[in-house]
Amino acid sequence: MIEFDPRTLNNPRALRNAFGTYMTGVTVVTAHDDAGNPLGFTANSFASVSLEPPLVLVCLANTSGNYATFANTKKFAINILSEAQIEVSNTFARPVEDRFATVGWQQGPNGSPILNDVSAWFDCNMFNTVDAGDHLILIGEVKAFDNNIAPGLGYARGAYVTPAAEAKALSKRSGMVVSALIERDGKILLQDDGVGGLTIPLTDDVSDGASAALTMLIGNSGITAEPGFIYSVYQDGARKHQHISFLCQAADGEPANGVFTELSETTLMDIADPAICTMLERFAAESHMGNFGVYYGNEVSGEVKPLTTGS
């Protein structure tokens, strides 16, 4: 039986720490006040709610200086920050007099401020507000949106999480293979493996580190793509190397090397490397469900640790 001390419920810091173990994205919520001035605040309590109709939600503290405006506004926008926008997050989280003075922004199609260079944005009409304890839940009906390939900024345990930083943190060492799982619209970029089969872009040239190797793979593919999170890490005992694969999102355009291919049973039969084939089978299943995890283990067996959960 799990033991629990009920007194812990009276410790806000302990509860906040527990909430903080859940990795979230970072957003800036924006609107105009009655005088037409832009205003906004940083929030990581964002979630998609519904596809029909398209609804999203974000939570606003009752103590916020923006409470009156957002509680009564008819329109607002949610900006999903990219991993390069930590300072933007900090600016909108601090008591700055003019938070928009140092950031680029434009008027959205539905009228709310949209920040430049974000990973995605949703321009909404207010659908409903719900009082919930010490916060107000803002539910917006999406009237316009857009997204790009820039990886989103993460937040967990009181610290920012950046996928590119994870790649740069990997040590420069031999005995490592880096591969790029480059995805677009559910299809994966596959290339000729040189022996009559197919493979994903990969290299064992990691002399300048995993980040440089990944950048080289993306560049050689001839497609514009952004490095994402580590999708798989396994020790290949047969080949005596560690394999690290990154899931990357590709922009539009035709690759110079390879073809974006659906992962059908026939296609997977052409993947000669059994470990890569298993990884692609997992990606096909996870992509269908909308839930992704990180694989740790060897080329035969291991464990998939959940990373995100689809709505």
CSV table of C-alpha atoms in Angstrom, one decimal:
chain,number,residue,atom,x,y,z
A,1,MET,CA,0.0,0.0,0.0
A,2,ILE,CA,1.3,3.5,-0.9
A,3,GLU,CA,1.8,5.6,2.2
A,4,PHE,CA,0.8,9.3,2.0
A,5,ASP,CA,1.0,12.0,4.7
A,6,PRO,CA,-2.2,14.2,4.3
A,7,ARG,CA,-0.3,17.1,5.8
A,8,THR,CA,1.6,17.3,2.5
A,9,LEU,CA,-1.5,18.8,0.9
A,10,ASN,CA,-1.0,21.9,3.0
A,11,ASN,CA,2.4,22.4,1.6
A,12,PRO,CA,2.1,24.5,-1.6
A,13,ARG,CA,5.7,24.2,-2.4
A,14,ALA,CA,5.6,20.3,-2.3
A,15,LEU,CA,2.5,20.3,-4.5
A,16,ARG,CA,4.1,22.8,-7.0
A,17,ASN,CA,7.2,20.6,-7.1
A,18,ALA,CA,5.0,17.6,-8.0
A,19,PHE,CA,3.2,19.5,-10.7
A,20,GLY,CA,6.6,20.6,-12.0
A,21,THR,CA,7.7,17.1,-12.9
A,22,TYR,CA,5.3,17.2,-15.8
A,23,MET,CA,7.1,18.7,-18.8
A,24,THR,CA,5.2,21.4,-20.5
A,25,GLY,CA,5.6,23.9,-23.4
A,26,VAL,CA,5.9,27.6,-22.7
A,27,THR,CA,3.4,30.1,-24.1
A,28,VAL,CA,2.8,33.8,-24.1
A,29,VAL,CA,-0.9,34.7,-24.0
A,30,THR,CA,-1.7,38.1,-25.6
A,31,ALA,CA,-4.7,40.4,-26.0
A,32,HIS,CA,-5.5,44.1,-26.3
A,33,ASP,CA,-6.7,46.2,-23.4
A,34,ASP,CA,-9.7,48.6,-23.7
A,35,ALA,CA,-7.3,51.3,-25.0
A,36,GLY,CA,-6.0,49.1,-27.7
A,37,ASN,CA,-2.6,48.5,-26.1
A,38,PRO,CA,-1.1,45.0,-26.4
A,39,LEU,CA,-0.5,43.1,-23.2
A,40,GLY,CA,0.4,39.5,-22.3
A,41,PHE,CA,1.8,37.0,-19.8
A,42,THR,CA,3.8,33.8,-19.8
A,43,ALA,CA,2.0,30.6,-19.1
A,44,ASN,CA,2.8,26.9,-19.3
A,45,SER,CA,-0.7,25.8,-18.3
A,46,PHE,CA,-1.8,25.3,-21.9
A,47,ALA,CA,-3.7,22.4,-23.4
A,48,SER,CA,-5.7,21.6,-26.5
A,49,VAL,CA,-9.3,20.8,-25.7
A,50,SER,CA,-11.3,19.9,-28.8
A,51,LEU,CA,-11.0,19.6,-32.6
A,52,GLU,CA,-14.7,20.1,-33.3
A,53,PRO,CA,-15.0,22.9,-32.5
A,54,PRO,CA,-11.3,23.8,-32.3
A,55,LEU,CA,-10.8,24.8,-28.6
A,56,VAL,CA,-7.7,25.5,-26.5
A,57,LEU,CA,-7.3,26.5,-22.9
A,58,VAL,CA,-4.8,28.4,-20.7
A,59,CYS,CA,-4.9,29.3,-17.0
A,60,LEU,CA,-4.5,32.8,-15.5
A,61,ALA,CA,-3.8,33.4,-11.8
A,62,ASN,CA,-6.4,35.4,-10.0
A,63,THR,CA,-3.6,37.6,-8.7
A,64,SER,CA,-2.4,38.6,-12.1
A,65,GLY,CA,-2.3,42.2,-13.0
A,66,ASN,CA,-3.8,41.2,-16.4
A,67,TYR,CA,-6.8,39.4,-14.7
A,68,ALA,CA,-9.4,42.1,-15.4
A,69,THR,CA,-8.5,42.4,-19.1
A,70,PHE,CA,-8.3,38.7,-19.9
A,71,ALA,CA,-11.4,37.9,-17.8
A,72,ASN,CA,-13.5,40.2,-19.9
A,73,THR,CA,-11.8,40.2,-23.3
A,74,LYS,CA,-13.6,38.8,-26.3
A,75,LYS,CA,-10.4,37.8,-28.1
A,76,PHE,CA,-6.9,36.5,-27.2
A,77,ALA,CA,-4.0,34.6,-28.7
A,78,ILE,CA,-1.7,31.9,-27.5
A,79,ASN,CA,1.9,32.0,-28.7
A,80,ILE,CA,3.9,28.7,-28.4
A,81,LEU,CA,7.5,29.9,-27.8
A,82,SER,CA,10.4,28.3,-29.7
A,83,GLU,CA,13.4,27.1,-27.9
A,84,ALA,CA,15.3,30.3,-28.9
A,85,GLN,CA,12.8,32.5,-27.0
A,86,ILE,CA,13.8,32.0,-23.4
A,87,GLU,CA,14.3,35.7,-23.0
A,88,VAL,CA,10.8,36.3,-24.4
A,89,SER,CA,9.4,34.0,-21.8
A,90,ASN,CA,11.3,35.8,-19.0
A,91,THR,CA,10.2,39.2,-20.3
A,92,PHE,CA,6.5,38.3,-20.1
A,93,ALA,CA,6.9,36.6,-16.8
A,94,ARG,CA,8.4,39.6,-15.0
A,95,PRO,CA,6.8,42.9,-14.0
A,96,VAL,CA,8.1,44.8,-17.0
A,97,GLU,CA,6.4,48.1,-17.8
A,98,ASP,CA,6.2,47.6,-21.6
A,99,ARG,CA,6.7,43.9,-22.4
A,100,PHE,CA,6.2,44.5,-26.1
A,101,ALA,CA,9.0,47.0,-26.4
A,102,THR,CA,11.7,44.4,-27.0
A,103,VAL,CA,9.8,41.8,-29.0
A,104,GLY,CA,8.6,41.8,-32.6
A,105,TRP,CA,4.9,41.2,-33.1
A,106,GLN,CA,2.1,41.6,-35.6
A,107,GLN,CA,-1.7,41.9,-35.5
A,108,GLY,CA,-3.2,38.4,-36.0
A,109,PRO,CA,-5.9,37.6,-38.5
A,110,ASN,CA,-8.5,37.6,-35.6
A,111,GLY,CA,-7.1,40.8,-34.1
A,112,SER,CA,-4.8,39.7,-31.2
A,113,PRO,CA,-1.1,40.2,-31.0
A,114,ILE,CA,1.0,37.5,-32.5
A,115,LEU,CA,4.7,37.3,-31.6
A,116,ASN,CA,7.4,36.8,-34.2
A,117,ASP,CA,9.3,33.6,-34.6
A,118,VAL,CA,7.1,31.4,-32.3
A,119,SER,CA,6.7,27.7,-33.0
A,120,ALA,CA,3.0,28.1,-33.4
A,121,TRP,CA,0.2,30.5,-32.6
A,122,PHE,CA,-3.6,30.3,-32.1
A,123,ASP,CA,-5.7,33.5,-32.6
A,124,CYS,CA,-8.9,32.9,-30.7
A,125,ASN,CA,-12.3,34.2,-29.7
A,126,MET,CA,-13.2,33.7,-26.1
A,127,PHE,CA,-15.4,30.6,-25.9
A,128,ASN,CA,-15.8,30.4,-22.1
A,129,THR,CA,-14.2,31.2,-18.8
A,130,VAL,CA,-14.3,28.9,-15.8
A,131,ASP,CA,-13.4,29.9,-12.2
A,132,ALA,CA,-11.1,27.2,-10.8
A,133,GLY,CA,-9.6,27.7,-7.4
A,134,ASP,CA,-6.9,30.4,-7.5
A,135,HIS,CA,-7.0,30.5,-11.3
A,136,LEU,CA,-9.3,31.4,-14.2
A,137,ILE,CA,-9.5,29.0,-17.1
A,138,LEU,CA,-9.7,30.8,-20.4
A,139,ILE,CA,-11.1,28.6,-23.2
A,140,GLY,CA,-10.6,30.0,-26.7
A,141,GLU,CA,-12.1,29.0,-30.0
A,142,VAL,CA,-9.4,29.0,-32.6
A,143,LYS,CA,-10.2,31.3,-35.5
A,144,ALA,CA,-6.7,31.3,-37.1
A,145,PHE,CA,-3.4,29.5,-36.5
A,146,ASP,CA,0.0,28.6,-37.9
A,147,ASN,CA,3.1,26.6,-37.0
A,148,ASN,CA,6.6,26.1,-38.3
A,149,ILE,CA,9.4,23.6,-37.8
A,150,ALA,CA,11.1,25.4,-34.9
A,151,PRO,CA,11.2,23.1,-31.8
A,152,GLY,CA,9.1,24.4,-28.9
A,153,LEU,CA,10.6,25.6,-25.6
A,154,GLY,CA,10.0,23.1,-22.8
A,155,TYR,CA,9.7,23.6,-19.1
A,156,ALA,CA,10.1,21.1,-16.3
A,157,ARG,CA,11.2,21.1,-12.6
A,158,GLY,CA,11.6,24.9,-12.7
A,159,ALA,CA,14.0,24.9,-15.6
A,160,TYR,CA,13.8,25.4,-19.4
A,161,VAL,CA,14.3,22.4,-21.7
A,162,THR,CA,15.7,22.9,-25.2
A,163,PRO,CA,16.1,20.0,-27.6
A,164,ALA,CA,19.0,21.6,-29.4
A,165,ALA,CA,20.8,22.1,-26.1
A,166,GLU,CA,20.4,18.4,-25.4
A,167,ALA,CA,22.2,17.6,-28.7
A,168,LYS,CA,25.1,20.0,-27.9
A,169,ALA,CA,25.5,18.6,-24.5
A,170,LEU,CA,26.4,15.2,-25.9
A,171,SER,CA,30.1,14.5,-25.6
A,172,LYS,CA,32.4,14.3,-28.6
A,173,ARG,CA,33.5,10.7,-28.7
A,174,SER,CA,34.2,7.7,-31.0
A,175,GLY,CA,32.0,4.7,-31.1
A,176,MET,CA,28.8,6.7,-31.8
A,177,VAL,CA,26.4,6.8,-34.6
A,178,VAL,CA,24.0,9.7,-35.1
A,179,SER,CA,20.9,9.4,-37.2
A,180,ALA,CA,18.1,11.8,-38.2
A,181,LEU,CA,14.5,10.6,-38.2
A,182,ILE,CA,13.2,13.4,-40.5
A,183,GLU,CA,9.4,13.5,-40.5
A,184,ARG,CA,6.8,15.4,-42.5
A,185,ASP,CA,3.1,14.7,-42.5
A,186,GLY,CA,3.7,11.2,-41.1
A,187,LYS,CA,6.2,10.3,-43.7
A,188,ILE,CA,9.9,9.6,-43.0
A,189,LEU,CA,12.9,10.6,-45.2
A,190,LEU,CA,14.5,7.3,-46.4
A,191,GLN,CA,17.7,7.0,-48.4
A,192,ASP,CA,19.5,4.3,-50.3
A,193,ASP,CA,21.8,2.4,-47.9
A,194,GLY,CA,24.2,1.5,-50.7
A,195,VAL,CA,23.5,-2.2,-50.7
A,196,GLY,CA,20.1,-2.3,-52.2
A,197,GLY,CA,18.0,-1.4,-49.2
A,198,LEU,CA,16.8,1.7,-47.4
A,199,THR,CA,17.9,3.5,-44.3
A,200,ILE,CA,17.5,6.9,-42.6
A,201,PRO,CA,20.2,9.5,-42.8
A,202,LEU,CA,23.0,8.5,-40.4
A,203,THR,CA,26.8,9.0,-39.8
A,204,ASP,CA,29.5,7.8,-37.6
A,205,ASP,CA,31.5,11.0,-38.1
A,206,VAL,CA,30.9,12.6,-34.7
A,207,SER,CA,34.4,14.2,-34.3
A,208,ASP,CA,32.7,17.6,-33.8
A,209,GLY,CA,30.0,16.2,-31.6
A,210,ALA,CA,26.4,14.9,-32.1
A,211,SER,CA,25.0,18.3,-32.8
A,212,ALA,CA,27.4,19.0,-35.7
A,213,ALA,CA,26.8,15.5,-37.0
A,214,LEU,CA,23.0,16.0,-37.0
A,215,THR,CA,23.4,19.4,-38.7
A,216,MET,CA,25.5,17.7,-41.4
A,217,LEU,CA,22.9,15.0,-42.0
A,218,ILE,CA,20.1,17.5,-42.4
A,219,GLY,CA,22.2,19.7,-44.7
A,220,ASN,CA,23.2,16.7,-46.9
A,221,SER,CA,19.5,15.7,-47.2
A,222,GLY,CA,18.8,19.0,-49.0
A,223,ILE,CA,15.8,19.7,-46.9
A,224,THR,CA,15.1,22.4,-44.3
A,225,ALA,CA,14.5,20.7,-41.0
A,226,GLU,CA,14.9,21.6,-37.3
A,227,PRO,CA,16.5,19.2,-34.8
A,228,GLY,CA,14.0,17.9,-32.3
A,229,PHE,CA,14.2,15.7,-29.3
A,230,ILE,CA,16.2,12.5,-28.8
A,231,TYR,CA,13.9,9.7,-30.0
A,232,SER,CA,16.1,6.7,-29.4
A,233,VAL,CA,19.3,5.8,-27.6
A,234,TYR,CA,20.6,2.2,-27.8
A,235,GLN,CA,23.8,0.3,-27.5
A,236,ASP,CA,24.4,-1.8,-30.7
A,237,GLY,CA,26.5,-4.7,-29.3
A,238,ALA,CA,26.9,-6.3,-32.7
A,239,ARG,CA,28.4,-3.2,-34.3
A,240,LYS,CA,30.0,-2.0,-31.0
A,241,HIS,CA,28.6,1.5,-31.1
A,242,GLN,CA,26.0,3.7,-29.4
A,243,HIS,CA,23.2,4.9,-31.7
A,244,ILE,CA,21.4,8.1,-31.0
A,245,SER,CA,18.5,9.1,-33.2
A,246,PHE,CA,16.9,12.5,-33.3
A,247,LEU,CA,13.3,13.2,-34.4
A,248,CYS,CA,13.3,16.2,-36.7
A,249,GLN,CA,10.5,18.1,-38.3
A,250,ALA,CA,10.9,19.0,-42.0
A,251,ALA,CA,9.6,22.0,-43.9
A,252,ASP,CA,8.1,21.9,-47.4
A,253,GLY,CA,10.3,21.1,-50.4
A,254,GLU,CA,11.8,18.2,-52.1
A,255,PRO,CA,14.9,16.5,-50.6
A,256,ALA,CA,18.1,16.3,-52.7
A,257,ASN,CA,18.9,12.9,-51.2
A,258,GLY,CA,16.1,10.5,-50.4
A,259,VAL,CA,12.3,10.4,-50.5
A,260,PHE,CA,9.7,11.0,-47.9
A,261,THR,CA,8.0,7.6,-47.6
A,262,GLU,CA,5.0,6.2,-45.7
A,263,LEU,CA,6.1,3.4,-43.3
A,264,SER,CA,4.1,0.6,-44.8
A,265,GLU,CA,4.9,-3.1,-44.2
A,266,THR,CA,6.4,-3.3,-47.7
A,267,THR,CA,8.7,-0.3,-47.0
A,268,LEU,CA,9.8,-1.6,-43.7
A,269,MET,CA,10.9,-4.9,-45.3
A,270,ASP,CA,13.5,-2.8,-47.3
A,271,ILE,CA,15.1,-1.6,-44.1
A,272,ALA,CA,18.2,-3.8,-43.8
A,273,ASP,CA,19.3,-2.7,-40.3
A,274,PRO,CA,16.9,-4.6,-37.9
A,275,ALA,CA,17.4,-2.1,-35.1
A,276,ILE,CA,16.4,0.8,-37.4
A,277,CYS,CA,13.5,-1.2,-38.7
A,278,THR,CA,12.2,-1.7,-35.2
A,279,MET,CA,12.6,1.9,-34.4
A,280,LEU,CA,10.6,2.9,-37.5
A,281,GLU,CA,7.9,0.4,-36.7
A,282,ARG,CA,7.6,2.1,-33.3
A,283,PHE,CA,7.5,5.5,-34.9
A,284,ALA,CA,4.7,4.4,-37.2
A,285,ALA,CA,2.6,3.1,-34.3
A,286,GLU,CA,3.3,6.2,-32.1
A,287,SER,CA,2.7,8.6,-34.9
A,288,HIS,CA,-0.7,7.0,-35.4
A,289,MET,CA,-1.6,7.4,-31.7
A,290,GLY,CA,0.0,10.9,-31.3
A,291,ASN,CA,2.1,9.6,-28.3
A,292,PHE,CA,5.8,9.6,-28.5
A,293,GLY,CA,8.5,8.2,-26.2
A,294,VAL,CA,12.2,7.8,-25.9
A,295,TYR,CA,13.8,4.4,-26.3
A,296,TYR,CA,16.6,3.3,-24.1
A,297,GLY,CA,18.3,-0.1,-24.4
A,298,ASN,CA,20.2,-2.1,-26.9
A,299,GLU,CA,19.6,-3.3,-30.5
A,300,VAL,CA,17.5,-6.2,-29.2
A,301,SER,CA,15.5,-4.9,-26.2
A,302,GLY,CA,15.0,-1.9,-24.0
A,303,GLU,CA,12.4,0.4,-22.5
A,304,VAL,CA,10.3,3.2,-24.0
A,305,LYS,CA,9.8,6.1,-21.6
A,306,PRO,CA,6.8,8.3,-22.5
A,307,LEU,CA,7.5,11.8,-23.5
A,308,THR,CA,4.2,13.4,-24.6
A,309,THR,CA,0.6,12.3,-24.4
A,310,GLY,CA,-1.9,13.1,-27.2
A,311,SER,CA,-5.2,14.8,-26.3
